[in-house]
PDB file of C-alpha atoms and ligand atoms in Angstrom:
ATOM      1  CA  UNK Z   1      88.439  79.041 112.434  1.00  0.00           C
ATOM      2  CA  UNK Z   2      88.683  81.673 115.089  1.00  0.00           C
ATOM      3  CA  UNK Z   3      91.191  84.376 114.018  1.00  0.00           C
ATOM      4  CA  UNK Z   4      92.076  88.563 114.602  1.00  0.00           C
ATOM      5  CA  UNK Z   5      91.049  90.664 111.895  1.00  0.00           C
ATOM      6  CA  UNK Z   6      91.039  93.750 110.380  1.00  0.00           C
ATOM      7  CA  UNK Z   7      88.090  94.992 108.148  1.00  0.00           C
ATOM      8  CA  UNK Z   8      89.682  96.369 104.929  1.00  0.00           C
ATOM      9  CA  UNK Z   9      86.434  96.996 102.626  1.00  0.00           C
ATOM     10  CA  UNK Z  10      82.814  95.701 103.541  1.00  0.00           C
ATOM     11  CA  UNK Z  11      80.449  95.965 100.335  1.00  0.00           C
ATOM     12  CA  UNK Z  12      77.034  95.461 100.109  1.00  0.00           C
ATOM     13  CA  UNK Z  13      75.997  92.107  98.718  1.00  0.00           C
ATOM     14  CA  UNK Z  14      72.381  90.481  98.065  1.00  0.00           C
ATOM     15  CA  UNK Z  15      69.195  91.686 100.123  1.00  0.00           C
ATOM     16  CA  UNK Z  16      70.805  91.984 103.181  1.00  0.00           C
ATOM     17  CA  UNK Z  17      74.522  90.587 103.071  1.00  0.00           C
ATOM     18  CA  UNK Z  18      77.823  92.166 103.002  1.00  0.00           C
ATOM     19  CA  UNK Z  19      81.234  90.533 101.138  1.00  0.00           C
ATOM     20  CA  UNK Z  20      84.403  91.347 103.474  1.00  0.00           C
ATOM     21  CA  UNK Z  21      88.021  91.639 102.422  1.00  0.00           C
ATOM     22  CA  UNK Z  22      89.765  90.724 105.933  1.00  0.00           C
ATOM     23  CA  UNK Z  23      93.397  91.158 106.692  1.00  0.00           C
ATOM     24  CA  UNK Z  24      94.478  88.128 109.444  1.00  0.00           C
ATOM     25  CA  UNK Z  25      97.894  87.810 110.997  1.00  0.00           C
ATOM     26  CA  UNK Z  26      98.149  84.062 109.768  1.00  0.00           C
ATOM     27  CA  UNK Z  27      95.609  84.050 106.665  1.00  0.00           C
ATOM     28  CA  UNK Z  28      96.658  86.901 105.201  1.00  0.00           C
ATOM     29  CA  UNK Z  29      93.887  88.282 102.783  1.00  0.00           C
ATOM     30  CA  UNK Z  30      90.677  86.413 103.446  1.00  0.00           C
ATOM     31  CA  UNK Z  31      87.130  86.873 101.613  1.00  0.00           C
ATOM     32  CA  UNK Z  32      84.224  86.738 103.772  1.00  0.00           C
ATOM     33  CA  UNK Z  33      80.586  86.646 103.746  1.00  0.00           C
ATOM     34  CA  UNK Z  34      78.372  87.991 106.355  1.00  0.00           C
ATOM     35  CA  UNK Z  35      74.710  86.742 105.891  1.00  0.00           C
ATOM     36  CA  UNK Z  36      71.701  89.177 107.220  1.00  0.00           C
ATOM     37  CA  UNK Z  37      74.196  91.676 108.596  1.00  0.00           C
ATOM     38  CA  UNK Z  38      72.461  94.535 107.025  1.00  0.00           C
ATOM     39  CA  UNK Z  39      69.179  93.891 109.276  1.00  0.00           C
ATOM     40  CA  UNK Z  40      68.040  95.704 112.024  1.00  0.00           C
ATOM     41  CA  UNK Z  41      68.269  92.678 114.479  1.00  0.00           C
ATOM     42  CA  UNK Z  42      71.666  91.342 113.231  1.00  0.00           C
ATOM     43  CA  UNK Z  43      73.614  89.836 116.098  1.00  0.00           C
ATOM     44  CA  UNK Z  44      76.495  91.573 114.022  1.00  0.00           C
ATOM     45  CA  UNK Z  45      75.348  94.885 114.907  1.00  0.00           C
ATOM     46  CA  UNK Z  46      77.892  97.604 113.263  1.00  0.00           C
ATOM     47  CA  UNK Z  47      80.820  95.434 113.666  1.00  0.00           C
ATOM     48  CA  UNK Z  48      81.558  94.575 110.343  1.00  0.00           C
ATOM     49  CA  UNK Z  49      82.334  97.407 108.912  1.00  0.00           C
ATOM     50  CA  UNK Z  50      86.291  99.169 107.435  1.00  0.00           C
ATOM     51  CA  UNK Z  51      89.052  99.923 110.091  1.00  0.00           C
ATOM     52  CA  UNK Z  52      87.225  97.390 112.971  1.00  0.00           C
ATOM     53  CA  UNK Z  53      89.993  95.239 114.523  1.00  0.00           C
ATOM     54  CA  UNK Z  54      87.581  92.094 115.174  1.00  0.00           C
ATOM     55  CA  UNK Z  55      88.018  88.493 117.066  1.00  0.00           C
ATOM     56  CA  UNK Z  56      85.946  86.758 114.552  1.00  0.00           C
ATOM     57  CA  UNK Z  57      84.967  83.375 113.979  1.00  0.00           C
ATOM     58  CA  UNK Z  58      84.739  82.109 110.581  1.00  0.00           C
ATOM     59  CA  UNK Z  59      83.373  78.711 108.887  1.00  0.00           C
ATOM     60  CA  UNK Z  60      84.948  77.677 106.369  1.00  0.00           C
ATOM     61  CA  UNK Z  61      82.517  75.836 103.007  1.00  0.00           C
ATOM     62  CA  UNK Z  62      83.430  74.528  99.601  1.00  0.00           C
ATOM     63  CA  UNK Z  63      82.927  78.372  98.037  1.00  0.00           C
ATOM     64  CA  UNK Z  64      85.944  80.647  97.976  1.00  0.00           C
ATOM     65  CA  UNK Z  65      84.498  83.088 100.315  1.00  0.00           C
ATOM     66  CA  UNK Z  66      84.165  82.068 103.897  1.00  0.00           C
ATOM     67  CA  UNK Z  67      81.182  82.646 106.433  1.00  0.00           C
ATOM     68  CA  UNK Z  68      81.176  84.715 109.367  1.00  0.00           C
ATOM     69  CA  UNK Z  69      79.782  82.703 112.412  1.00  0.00           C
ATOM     70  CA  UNK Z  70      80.382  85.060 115.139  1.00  0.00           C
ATOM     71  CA  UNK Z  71      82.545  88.582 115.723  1.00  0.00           C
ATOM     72  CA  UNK Z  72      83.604  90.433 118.453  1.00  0.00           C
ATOM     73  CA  UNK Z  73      85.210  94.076 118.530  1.00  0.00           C
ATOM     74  CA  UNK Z  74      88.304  94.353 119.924  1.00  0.00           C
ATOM     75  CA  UNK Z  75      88.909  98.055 118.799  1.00  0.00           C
ATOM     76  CA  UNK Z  76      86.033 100.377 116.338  1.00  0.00           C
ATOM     77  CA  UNK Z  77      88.620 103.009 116.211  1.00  0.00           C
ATOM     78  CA  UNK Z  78      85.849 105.404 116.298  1.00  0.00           C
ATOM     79  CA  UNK Z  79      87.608 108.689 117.050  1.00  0.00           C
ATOM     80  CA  UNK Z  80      88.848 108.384 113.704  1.00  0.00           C
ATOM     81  CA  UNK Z  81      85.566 107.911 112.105  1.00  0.00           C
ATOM     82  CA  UNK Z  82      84.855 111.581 112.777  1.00  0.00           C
ATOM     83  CA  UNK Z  83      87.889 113.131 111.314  1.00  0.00           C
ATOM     84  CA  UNK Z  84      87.627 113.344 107.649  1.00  0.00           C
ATOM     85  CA  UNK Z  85      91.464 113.410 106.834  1.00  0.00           C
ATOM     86  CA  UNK Z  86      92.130 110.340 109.295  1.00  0.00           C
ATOM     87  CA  UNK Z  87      89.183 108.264 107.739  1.00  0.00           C
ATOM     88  CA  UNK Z  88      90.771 108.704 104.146  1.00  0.00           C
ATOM     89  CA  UNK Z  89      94.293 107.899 105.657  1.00  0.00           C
ATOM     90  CA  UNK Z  90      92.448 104.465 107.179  1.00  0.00           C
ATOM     91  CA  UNK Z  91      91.208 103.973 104.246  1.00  0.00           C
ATOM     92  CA  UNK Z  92      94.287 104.300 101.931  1.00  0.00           C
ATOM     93  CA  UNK Z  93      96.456 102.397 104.025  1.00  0.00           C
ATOM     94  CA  UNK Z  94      93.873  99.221 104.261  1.00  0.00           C
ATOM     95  CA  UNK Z  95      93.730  99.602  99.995  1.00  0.00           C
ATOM     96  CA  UNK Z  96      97.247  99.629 100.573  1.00  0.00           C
ATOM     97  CA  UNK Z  97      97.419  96.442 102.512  1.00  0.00           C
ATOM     98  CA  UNK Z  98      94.659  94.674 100.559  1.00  0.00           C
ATOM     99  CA  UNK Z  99      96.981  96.073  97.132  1.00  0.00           C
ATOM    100  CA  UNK Z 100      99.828  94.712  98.161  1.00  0.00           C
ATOM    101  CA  UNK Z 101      99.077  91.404 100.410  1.00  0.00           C
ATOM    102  CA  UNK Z 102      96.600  90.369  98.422  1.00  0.00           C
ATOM    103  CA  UNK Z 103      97.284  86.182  99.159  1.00  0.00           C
ATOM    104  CA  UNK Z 104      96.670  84.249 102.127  1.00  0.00           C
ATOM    105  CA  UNK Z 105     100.541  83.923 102.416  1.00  0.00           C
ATOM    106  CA  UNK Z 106     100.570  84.682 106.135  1.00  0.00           C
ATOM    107  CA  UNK Z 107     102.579  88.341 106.566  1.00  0.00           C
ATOM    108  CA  UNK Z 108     102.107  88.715 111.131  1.00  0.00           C
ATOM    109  CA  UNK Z 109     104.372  92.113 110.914  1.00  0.00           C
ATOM    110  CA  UNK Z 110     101.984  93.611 108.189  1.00  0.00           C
ATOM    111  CA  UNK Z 111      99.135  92.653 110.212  1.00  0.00           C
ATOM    112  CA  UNK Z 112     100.436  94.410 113.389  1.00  0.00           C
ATOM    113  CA  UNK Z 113     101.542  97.155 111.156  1.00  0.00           C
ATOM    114  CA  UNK Z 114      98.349  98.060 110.198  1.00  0.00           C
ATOM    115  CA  UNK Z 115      96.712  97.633 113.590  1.00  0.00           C
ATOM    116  CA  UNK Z 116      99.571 100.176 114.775  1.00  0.00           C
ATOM    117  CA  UNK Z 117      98.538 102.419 111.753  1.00  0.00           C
ATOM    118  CA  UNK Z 118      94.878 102.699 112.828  1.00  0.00           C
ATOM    119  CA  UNK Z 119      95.658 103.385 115.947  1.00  0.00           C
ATOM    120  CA  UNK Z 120      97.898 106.330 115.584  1.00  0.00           C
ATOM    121  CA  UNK Z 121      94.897 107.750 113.255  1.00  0.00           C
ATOM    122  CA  UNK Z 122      92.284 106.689 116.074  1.00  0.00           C
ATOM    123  CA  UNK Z 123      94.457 108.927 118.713  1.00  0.00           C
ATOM    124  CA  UNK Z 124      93.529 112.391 119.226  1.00  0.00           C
ATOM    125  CA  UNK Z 125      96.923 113.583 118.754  1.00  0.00           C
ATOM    126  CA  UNK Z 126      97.905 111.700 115.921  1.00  0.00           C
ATOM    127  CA  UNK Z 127     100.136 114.967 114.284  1.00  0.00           C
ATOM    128  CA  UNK Z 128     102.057 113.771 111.409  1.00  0.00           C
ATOM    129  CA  UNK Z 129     100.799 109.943 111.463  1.00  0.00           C
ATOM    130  CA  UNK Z 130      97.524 111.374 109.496  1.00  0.00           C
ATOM    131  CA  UNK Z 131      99.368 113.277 106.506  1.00  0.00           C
ATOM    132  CA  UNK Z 132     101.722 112.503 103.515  1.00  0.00           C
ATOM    133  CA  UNK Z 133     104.699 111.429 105.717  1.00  0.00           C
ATOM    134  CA  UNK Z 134     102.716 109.268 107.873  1.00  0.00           C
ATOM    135  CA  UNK Z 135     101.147 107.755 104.766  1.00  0.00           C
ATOM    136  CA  UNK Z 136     104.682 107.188 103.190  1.00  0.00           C
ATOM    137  CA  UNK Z 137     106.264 105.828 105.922  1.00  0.00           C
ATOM    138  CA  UNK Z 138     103.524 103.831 106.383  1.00  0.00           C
ATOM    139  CA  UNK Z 139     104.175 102.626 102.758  1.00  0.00           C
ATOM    140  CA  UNK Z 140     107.698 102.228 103.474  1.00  0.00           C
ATOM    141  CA  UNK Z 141     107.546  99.890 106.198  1.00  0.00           C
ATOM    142  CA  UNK Z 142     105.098  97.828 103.806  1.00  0.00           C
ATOM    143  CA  UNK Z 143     107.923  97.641 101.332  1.00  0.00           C
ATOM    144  CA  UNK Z 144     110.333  96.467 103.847  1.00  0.00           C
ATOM    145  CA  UNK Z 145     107.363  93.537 105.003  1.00  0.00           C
ATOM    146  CA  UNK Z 146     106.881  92.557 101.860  1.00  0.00           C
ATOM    147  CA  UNK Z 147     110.779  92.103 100.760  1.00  0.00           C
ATOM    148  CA  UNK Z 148     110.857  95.061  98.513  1.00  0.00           C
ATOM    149  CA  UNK Z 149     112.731  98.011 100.595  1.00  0.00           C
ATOM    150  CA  UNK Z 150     114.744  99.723  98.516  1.00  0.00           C
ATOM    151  CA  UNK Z 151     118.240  99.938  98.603  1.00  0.00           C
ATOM    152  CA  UNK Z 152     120.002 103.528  99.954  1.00  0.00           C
ATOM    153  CA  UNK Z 153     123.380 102.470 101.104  1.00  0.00           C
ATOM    154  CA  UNK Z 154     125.082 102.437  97.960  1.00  0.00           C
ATOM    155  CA  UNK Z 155     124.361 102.148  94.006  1.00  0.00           C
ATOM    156  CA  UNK Z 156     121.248  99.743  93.476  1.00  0.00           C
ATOM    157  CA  UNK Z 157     123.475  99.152  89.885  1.00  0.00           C
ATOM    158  CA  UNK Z 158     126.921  99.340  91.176  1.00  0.00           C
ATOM    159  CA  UNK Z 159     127.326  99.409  94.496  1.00  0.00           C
ATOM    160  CA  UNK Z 160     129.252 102.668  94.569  1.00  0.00           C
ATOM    161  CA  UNK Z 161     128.271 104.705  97.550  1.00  0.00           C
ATOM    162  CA  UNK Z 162     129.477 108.279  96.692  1.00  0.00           C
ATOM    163  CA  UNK Z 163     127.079 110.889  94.859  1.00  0.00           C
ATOM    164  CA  UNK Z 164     123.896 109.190  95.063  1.00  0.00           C
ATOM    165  CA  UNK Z 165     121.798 111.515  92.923  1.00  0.00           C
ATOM    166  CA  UNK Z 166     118.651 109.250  91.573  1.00  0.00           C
ATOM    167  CA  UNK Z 167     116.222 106.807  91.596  1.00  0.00           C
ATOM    168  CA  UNK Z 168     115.680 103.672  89.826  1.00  0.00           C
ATOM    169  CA  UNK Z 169     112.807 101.601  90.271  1.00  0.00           C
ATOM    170  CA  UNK Z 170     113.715  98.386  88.108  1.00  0.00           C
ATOM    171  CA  UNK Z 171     117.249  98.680  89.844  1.00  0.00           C
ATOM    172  CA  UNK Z 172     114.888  98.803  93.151  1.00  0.00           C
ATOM    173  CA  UNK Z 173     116.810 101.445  94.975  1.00  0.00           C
ATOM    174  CA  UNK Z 174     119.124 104.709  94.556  1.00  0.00           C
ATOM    175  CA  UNK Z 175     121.848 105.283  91.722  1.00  0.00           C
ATOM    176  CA  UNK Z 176     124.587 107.163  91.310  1.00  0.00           C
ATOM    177  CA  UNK Z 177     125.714 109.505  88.468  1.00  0.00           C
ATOM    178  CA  UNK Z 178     127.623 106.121  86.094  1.00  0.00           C
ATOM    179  CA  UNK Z 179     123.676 104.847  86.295  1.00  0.00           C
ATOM    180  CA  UNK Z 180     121.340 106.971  86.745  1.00  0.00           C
ATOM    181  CA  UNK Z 181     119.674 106.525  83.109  1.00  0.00           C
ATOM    182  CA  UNK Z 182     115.960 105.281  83.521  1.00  0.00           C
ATOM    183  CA  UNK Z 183     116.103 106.961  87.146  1.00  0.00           C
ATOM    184  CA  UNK Z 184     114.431 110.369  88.485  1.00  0.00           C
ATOM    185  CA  UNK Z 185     116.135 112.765  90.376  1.00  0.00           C
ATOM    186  CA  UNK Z 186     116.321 112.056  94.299  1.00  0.00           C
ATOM    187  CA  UNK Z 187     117.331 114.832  96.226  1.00  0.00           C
ATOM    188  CA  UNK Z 188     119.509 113.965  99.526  1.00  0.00           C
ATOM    189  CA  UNK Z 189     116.116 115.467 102.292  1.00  0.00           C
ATOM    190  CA  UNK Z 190     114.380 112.513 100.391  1.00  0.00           C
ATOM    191  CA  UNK Z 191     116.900 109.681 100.676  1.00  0.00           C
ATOM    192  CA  UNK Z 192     117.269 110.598 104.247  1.00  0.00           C
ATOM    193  CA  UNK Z 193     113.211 110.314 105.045  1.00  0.00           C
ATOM    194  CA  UNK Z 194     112.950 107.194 103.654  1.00  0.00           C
ATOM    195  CA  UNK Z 195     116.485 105.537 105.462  1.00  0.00           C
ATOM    196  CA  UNK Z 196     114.960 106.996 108.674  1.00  0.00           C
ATOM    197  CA  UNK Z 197     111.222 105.980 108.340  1.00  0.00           C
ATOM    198  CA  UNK Z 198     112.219 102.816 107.597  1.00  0.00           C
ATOM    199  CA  UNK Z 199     114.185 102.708 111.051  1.00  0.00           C
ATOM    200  CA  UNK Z 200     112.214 104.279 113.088  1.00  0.00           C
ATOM    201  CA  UNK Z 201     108.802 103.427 114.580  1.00  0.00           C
ATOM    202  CA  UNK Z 202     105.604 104.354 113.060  1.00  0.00           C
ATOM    203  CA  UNK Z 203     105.212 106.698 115.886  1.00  0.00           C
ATOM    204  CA  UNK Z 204     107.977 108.737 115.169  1.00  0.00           C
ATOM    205  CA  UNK Z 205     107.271 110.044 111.264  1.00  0.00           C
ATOM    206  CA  UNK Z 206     110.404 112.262 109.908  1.00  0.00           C
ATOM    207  CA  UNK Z 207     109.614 115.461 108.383  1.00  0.00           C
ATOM    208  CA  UNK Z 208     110.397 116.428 104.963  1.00  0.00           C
ATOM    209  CA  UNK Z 209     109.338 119.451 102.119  1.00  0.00           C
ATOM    210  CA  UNK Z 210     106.343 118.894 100.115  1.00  0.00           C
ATOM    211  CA  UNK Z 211     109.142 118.321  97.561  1.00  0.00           C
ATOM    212  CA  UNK Z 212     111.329 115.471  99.162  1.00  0.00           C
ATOM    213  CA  UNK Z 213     107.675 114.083  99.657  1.00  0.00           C
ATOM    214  CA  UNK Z 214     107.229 113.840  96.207  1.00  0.00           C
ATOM    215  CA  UNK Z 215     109.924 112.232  95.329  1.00  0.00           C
ATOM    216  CA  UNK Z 216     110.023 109.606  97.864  1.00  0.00           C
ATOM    217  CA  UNK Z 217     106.233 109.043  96.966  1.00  0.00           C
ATOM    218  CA  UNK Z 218     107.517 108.536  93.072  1.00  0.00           C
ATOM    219  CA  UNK Z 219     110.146 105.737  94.350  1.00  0.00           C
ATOM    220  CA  UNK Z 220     107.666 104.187  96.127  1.00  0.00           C
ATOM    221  CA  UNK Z 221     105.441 103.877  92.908  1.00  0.00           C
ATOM    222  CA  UNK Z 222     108.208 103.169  90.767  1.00  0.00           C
ATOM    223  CA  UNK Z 223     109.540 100.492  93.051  1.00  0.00           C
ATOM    224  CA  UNK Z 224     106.306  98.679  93.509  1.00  0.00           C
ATOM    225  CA  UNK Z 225     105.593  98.712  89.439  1.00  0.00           C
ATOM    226  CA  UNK Z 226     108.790  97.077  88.765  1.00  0.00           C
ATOM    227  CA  UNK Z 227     108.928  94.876  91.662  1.00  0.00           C
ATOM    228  CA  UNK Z 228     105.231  93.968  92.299  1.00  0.00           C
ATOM    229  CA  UNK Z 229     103.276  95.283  89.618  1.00  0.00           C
ATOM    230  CA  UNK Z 230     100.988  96.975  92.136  1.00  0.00           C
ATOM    231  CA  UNK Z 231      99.788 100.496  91.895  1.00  0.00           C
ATOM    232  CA  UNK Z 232      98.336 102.558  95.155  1.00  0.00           C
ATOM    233  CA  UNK Z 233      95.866 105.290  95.228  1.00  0.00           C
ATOM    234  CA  UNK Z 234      97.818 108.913  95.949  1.00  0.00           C
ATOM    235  CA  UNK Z 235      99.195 108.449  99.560  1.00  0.00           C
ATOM    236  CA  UNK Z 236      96.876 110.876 100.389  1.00  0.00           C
ATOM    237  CA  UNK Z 237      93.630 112.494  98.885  1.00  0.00           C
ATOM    238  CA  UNK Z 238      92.901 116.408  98.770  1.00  0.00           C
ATOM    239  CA  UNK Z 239      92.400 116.966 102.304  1.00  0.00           C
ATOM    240  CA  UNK Z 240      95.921 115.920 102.849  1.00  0.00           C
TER     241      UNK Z 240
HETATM  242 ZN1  LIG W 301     126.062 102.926  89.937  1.00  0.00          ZN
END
């Protein structure tokens, strides 16, 4: 099959081989072996390697993984490659993907998500796409693709909409004072980042405190262990 793809992780494999996690707009996760790619005269050249958006052709056997036949760059994104805090963003959000679409259950908006990810980090002037609020709107917008935005009109346990003061992942969503026990506190700078990131475009990243960060990183986590059972790496590492 002939398909789009983005490289999430490339590991070494065998003498000269690499196994590929690939992210495809109608495949979703795909495993993928690329034979000889690690010699000098590979007609693969450097292609196969994290954050490449690829045309790539691959043949499918009886194994689980499938074989690369052919690959052709459609974007290296190699500004980014020289930036150490926009490589570990790359990287974190493609865990991210791989974490939480980890099926072949065909997900086109998280595909075109991510591509829109990498390419904010690949611009020059990517601002607040390559730190925590990037990463956690990033995250949000995941949430929302994969059916598990939480809810911030009203209660998540009630439905009351007045004096929203927590957060409650296995309610998946905000809670007022009548429920808030098994929630965190949620301050109102946080509720407000994560209603906007989630309708705005990647492009335009709110800002929030270090604080509000924190807490909307913490619903995020809870949310996705309640809902998912899927844990991400720290939305961003030390250099963030
Ligand atoms: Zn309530």
């Amino acid at each position: 099959m002939k398909t789009e793809a983005v490289v999430l992780r490339s590991m070494r494999y065998g003498e000269a081989d690499r196994i590929l996690h690939l992210y495809t707009p109608h495949r979703g996760r795909v495993g993928a072996i690329a034979k000889g790619v690690r010699r000098a005269r590979s007609r693969f050249g450097g292609r196969l390697e994290p954050f490449f958006r690829l045309h790539i052709e691959l043949h499918e056997g009886r194994g689980e993984l499938l074989t690369v036949t052919g690959a052709q760059t459609i974007d290296g994104h190699a500004r980014l490659r020289g930036d150490a805090r926009a490589l570990d963003a790359a990287a974190r959000a493609c865990d991210a993907v791989g974490r939480l679409f980890e099926t072949s259950e065909p997900h086109p908006g998280v595909f075109n998500l991510l591509c829109r990810q990498l390419a904010l980090l690949d611009a020059p002037e990517r601002g607040l796409t390559g730190g925590r609020a990037g990463a956690l709107a990033f995250r949000l917008k995941l949430l929302l693709a994969a059916g598990l935005a939480p809810q911030l009109g009203a209660c998540a346990s009630c439905g009351e909409r007045e004096h929203l003061v927590g957060f409650a992942g296995a309610a998946g969503g905000v809670v007022g004072g009548a429920c808030e026990a098994g929630s965190f506190p949620l301050q109102e700078e946080a509720h407000g980042f994560m209603a906007e990131a989630l309708g705005r475009a990647l492009t335009e990243v709110p800002h929030a405190s270090v604080a509000a960060l924190g807490q909307v990183e913490r619903a995020i986590a809870a949310t996705l262990e309640h809902h998912a059972h899927v844990r991400l790496l720290p939305a961003v590492g030390h250099a963030g």
